[in-house]
Amino acid sequence: MRLRALVLKVHIYAGLLTFTQVMIYGVAGLVATLQPGLERPKVARAVRYMPFTVALSASDKEVAAAVYARLAPPLARPVPDWFLRRTADNDLLLDFYNVNGIWRVVVLESSHQLRIEEIRNRLGYFLSDIHAATPNDAGAPRLVRLWGLYNEAAMWCLLGFCASGLYLWLSAAGRERWAWGCLASGSAVLAALWMAFR
C-alpha cells in the first residue's frame, strides 16, 4: 500500500474517532459563550425527603460524610471541606455535583430529615461538563474516568487527523492559493495569540 493511501486511511479513521469529541467541544464552547452568567440555573426537577438523624457531637464534616454514605449520589464525590456551608436557617447545605447536575441536600436537624433536590443539567451543560473529564482525576467515579480516557484518546486522534490532513494536502498534485492563505492566517493568529498572552 502506498504511503499516501495509508495516511488517507489514518486520516479518515482518526477523524471518525474524533468526530464525537469535536462535536462535544463545539457545543461546550457555544454553551460557555452563550451562557448569560457564571451561575447556572438551579431549578429542582424533583424534591424528596428522607429520615436522617444527626449524631449530637458530629461535626459538619462528619455529617457530610454520613449523608454521602447514606445517599451514595451517582457519579458524585463527597463534598469538600471548604465547600461545607449553612442555609439562612442554619441547616447544613450539601451540593453533590456530577455531570448530570447537582444533588442539593439540606440536613434538617430539627425534623430529623434530609431534603433532597435533584437539579438536572440541560444537554448543553451536560456536554460542557463531560468535555472537561480527564483520566488523571483519581477521585472521580470510574465511569467519568473512563470517559476521561476516551477524551484523551480522542485528542491524540485529533492530532493525528491534523497531521495526516497536512500531509495529504502537501502531497496533493494541485494546491490552491486559498489553502496556503488558510494555513498562513491560522498560523499567524496562533502566533499572535501566543505572543499576546505571554
Short mmCIF file of C-alpha atoms in Angstrom, two decimals:
data_model
loop_
_atom_site.label_atom_id
_atom_site.label_comp_id
_atom_site.label_asym_id
_atom_site.label_seq_id
_atom_site.Cartn_x
_atom_site.Cartn_y
_atom_site.Cartn_z
CA MET A 1 0.00 0.00 0.00
CA ARG A 2 1.36 3.39 -0.95
CA LEU A 3 2.17 5.86 1.84
CA ARG A 4 -0.46 8.36 0.74
CA ALA A 5 -3.20 5.70 0.78
CA LEU A 6 -2.12 4.62 4.27
CA VAL A 7 -2.10 8.21 5.55
CA LEU A 8 -5.55 8.73 3.99
CA LYS A 9 -6.85 5.72 5.96
CA VAL A 10 -5.28 7.09 9.16
CA HIS A 11 -6.85 10.49 8.42
CA ILE A 12 -10.33 9.04 7.91
CA TYR A 13 -10.29 6.77 10.97
CA ALA A 14 -8.74 9.45 13.20
CA GLY A 15 -11.44 11.85 12.04
CA LEU A 16 -14.20 9.34 12.76
CA LEU A 17 -12.79 8.56 16.22
CA THR A 18 -12.56 12.29 16.95
CA PHE A 19 -15.94 13.27 15.50
CA THR A 20 -17.90 12.88 18.76
CA GLN A 21 -15.30 14.77 20.77
CA VAL A 22 -15.11 17.69 18.34
CA MET A 23 -18.91 17.97 18.37
CA ILE A 24 -18.93 17.95 22.19
CA TYR A 25 -16.14 20.55 22.33
CA GLY A 26 -18.05 22.72 19.86
CA VAL A 27 -21.25 22.55 21.90
CA ALA A 28 -19.32 23.17 25.14
CA GLY A 29 -17.72 26.27 23.60
CA LEU A 30 -21.09 27.59 22.42
CA VAL A 31 -22.68 26.94 25.82
CA ALA A 32 -19.88 28.84 27.57
CA THR A 33 -20.16 31.71 25.08
CA LEU A 34 -23.96 32.00 25.21
CA GLN A 35 -24.39 31.38 28.95
CA PRO A 36 -25.92 34.58 30.40
CA GLY A 37 -23.78 34.47 33.56
CA LEU A 38 -21.43 32.33 35.59
CA GLU A 39 -24.29 30.97 37.71
CA ARG A 40 -26.22 28.14 36.09
CA PRO A 41 -29.97 27.71 36.58
CA LYS A 42 -30.64 25.61 39.67
CA VAL A 43 -34.29 24.62 39.35
CA ALA A 44 -35.08 21.38 41.14
CA ARG A 45 -36.67 18.71 38.96
CA ALA A 46 -37.68 16.61 41.95
CA VAL A 47 -37.73 17.14 45.72
CA ARG A 48 -37.99 14.37 48.29
CA TYR A 49 -37.45 13.87 51.99
CA MET A 50 -35.65 11.10 53.81
CA PRO A 51 -35.36 10.35 57.54
CA PHE A 52 -31.90 11.17 58.89
CA THR A 53 -30.71 11.79 62.42
CA VAL A 54 -27.52 13.70 63.13
CA ALA A 55 -25.34 12.48 65.98
CA LEU A 56 -25.19 15.09 68.76
CA SER A 57 -21.41 15.58 68.70
CA ALA A 58 -20.94 15.24 64.91
CA SER A 59 -19.08 17.97 63.06
CA ASP A 60 -20.28 19.32 59.71
CA LYS A 61 -17.57 17.24 58.02
CA GLU A 62 -18.76 14.06 59.74
CA VAL A 63 -22.40 14.79 58.90
CA ALA A 64 -21.48 15.41 55.25
CA ALA A 65 -19.61 12.08 55.14
CA ALA A 66 -22.59 10.26 56.71
CA VAL A 67 -25.02 11.83 54.21
CA TYR A 68 -22.74 10.86 51.31
CA ALA A 69 -22.51 7.28 52.59
CA ARG A 70 -26.29 7.09 53.06
CA LEU A 71 -27.27 8.53 49.68
CA ALA A 72 -24.35 7.38 47.51
CA PRO A 73 -25.27 10.00 44.86
CA PRO A 74 -24.44 8.59 41.42
CA LEU A 75 -21.33 9.94 39.66
CA ALA A 76 -20.70 12.38 42.52
CA ARG A 77 -17.92 12.61 45.05
CA PRO A 78 -18.02 13.78 48.68
CA VAL A 79 -18.47 17.50 49.32
CA PRO A 80 -15.02 19.03 50.02
CA ASP A 81 -14.47 20.50 53.49
CA TRP A 82 -14.03 24.00 52.09
CA PHE A 83 -17.47 23.81 50.40
CA LEU A 84 -19.49 22.99 53.52
CA ARG A 85 -21.95 25.80 54.23
CA ARG A 86 -25.15 26.64 56.06
CA THR A 87 -28.52 28.00 54.91
CA ALA A 88 -30.15 31.14 56.33
CA ASP A 89 -31.94 28.82 58.82
CA ASN A 90 -28.53 27.41 59.89
CA ASP A 91 -29.16 23.99 58.27
CA LEU A 92 -26.20 22.23 56.69
CA LEU A 93 -26.31 22.56 52.87
CA LEU A 94 -24.51 19.96 50.76
CA ASP A 95 -24.19 20.18 46.96
CA PHE A 96 -23.11 16.89 45.39
CA TYR A 97 -22.03 17.88 41.87
CA ASN A 98 -21.92 15.43 38.97
CA VAL A 99 -22.04 15.65 35.17
CA ASN A 100 -25.85 15.33 35.25
CA GLY A 101 -26.33 18.26 37.63
CA ILE A 102 -26.50 18.60 41.41
CA TRP A 103 -27.97 16.68 44.27
CA ARG A 104 -28.65 19.52 46.72
CA VAL A 105 -29.17 18.14 50.21
CA VAL A 106 -30.28 20.20 53.21
CA VAL A 107 -29.81 18.48 56.56
CA LEU A 108 -32.91 19.43 58.59
CA GLU A 109 -31.61 18.57 62.04
CA SER A 110 -34.69 19.75 63.94
CA SER A 111 -37.06 17.48 61.98
CA HIS A 112 -34.51 14.64 61.57
CA GLN A 113 -34.76 14.69 57.78
CA LEU A 114 -32.82 15.26 54.59
CA ARG A 115 -34.38 17.50 51.94
CA ILE A 116 -33.03 16.23 48.61
CA GLU A 117 -33.38 18.32 45.46
CA GLU A 118 -32.40 16.81 42.12
CA ILE A 119 -31.20 19.60 39.84
CA ARG A 120 -30.61 18.26 36.31
CA ASN A 121 -28.28 19.76 33.72
CA ARG A 122 -29.72 20.57 30.33
CA LEU A 123 -27.99 18.78 27.47
CA GLY A 124 -25.67 21.70 26.71
CA TYR A 125 -24.42 21.90 30.30
CA PHE A 126 -24.03 18.11 30.44
CA LEU A 127 -21.84 18.18 27.32
CA SER A 128 -19.93 21.14 28.73
CA ASP A 129 -19.18 19.17 31.91
CA ILE A 130 -18.13 15.92 30.27
CA HIS A 131 -15.80 17.66 27.82
CA ALA A 132 -13.54 18.54 30.76
CA ALA A 133 -13.21 14.99 32.18
CA THR A 134 -9.65 13.67 32.41
CA PRO A 135 -8.29 10.25 33.40
CA ASN A 136 -5.97 11.93 35.95
CA ASP A 137 -8.81 12.75 38.34
CA ALA A 138 -8.33 9.90 40.79
CA GLY A 139 -11.30 10.97 42.93
CA ALA A 140 -13.79 10.82 40.06
CA PRO A 141 -16.14 7.84 39.69
CA ARG A 142 -14.96 5.05 37.38
CA LEU A 143 -17.40 5.90 34.58
CA VAL A 144 -16.20 9.52 34.50
CA ARG A 145 -12.55 8.38 34.45
CA LEU A 146 -13.33 6.00 31.56
CA TRP A 147 -14.88 8.91 29.67
CA GLY A 148 -11.73 10.89 30.51
CA LEU A 149 -9.64 8.15 28.88
CA TYR A 150 -11.76 8.46 25.76
CA ASN A 151 -11.30 12.25 25.88
CA GLU A 152 -7.54 11.83 25.94
CA ALA A 153 -7.52 9.18 23.19
CA ALA A 154 -9.70 11.43 21.03
CA MET A 155 -7.27 14.33 21.46
CA TRP A 156 -4.43 12.14 20.21
CA CYS A 157 -6.63 11.13 17.29
CA LEU A 158 -7.32 14.81 16.60
CA LEU A 159 -3.57 15.48 16.42
CA GLY A 160 -3.23 12.53 14.04
CA PHE A 161 -6.15 13.86 12.00
CA CYS A 162 -4.48 17.30 11.68
CA ALA A 163 -1.03 15.90 10.88
CA SER A 164 -2.36 13.44 8.30
CA GLY A 165 -4.53 16.17 6.75
CA LEU A 166 -1.50 18.43 6.37
CA TYR A 167 0.47 15.61 4.76
CA LEU A 168 -2.39 14.80 2.37
CA TRP A 169 -2.63 18.44 1.34
CA LEU A 170 1.14 18.82 0.88
CA SER A 171 1.33 15.59 -1.15
CA ALA A 172 -1.61 16.55 -3.39
CA ALA A 173 -0.90 17.47 -7.00
CA GLY A 174 -2.54 20.91 -7.11
CA ARG A 175 -2.51 23.10 -4.02
CA GLU A 176 -4.71 26.19 -4.28
CA ARG A 177 -3.72 29.65 -3.06
CA TRP A 178 -6.72 29.74 -0.74
CA ALA A 179 -5.32 26.73 1.11
CA TRP A 180 -1.96 28.48 1.58
CA GLY A 181 -3.86 31.54 2.80
CA CYS A 182 -5.84 29.49 5.33
CA LEU A 183 -2.68 27.81 6.64
CA ALA A 184 -0.83 31.14 6.87
CA SER A 185 -3.70 33.02 8.54
CA GLY A 186 -4.36 30.26 11.08
CA SER A 187 -0.66 30.08 11.94
CA ALA A 188 -0.43 33.89 12.20
CA VAL A 189 -3.44 34.08 14.55
CA LEU A 190 -1.94 31.36 16.77
CA ALA A 191 1.43 33.14 16.87
CA ALA A 192 -0.23 36.49 17.65
CA LEU A 193 -2.27 34.99 20.48
CA TRP A 194 0.76 33.22 21.89
CA MET A 195 2.72 36.48 21.92
CA ALA A 196 -0.22 38.45 23.37
CA PHE A 197 -0.71 36.03 26.29
CA ARG A 198 2.95 35.78 27.28
#
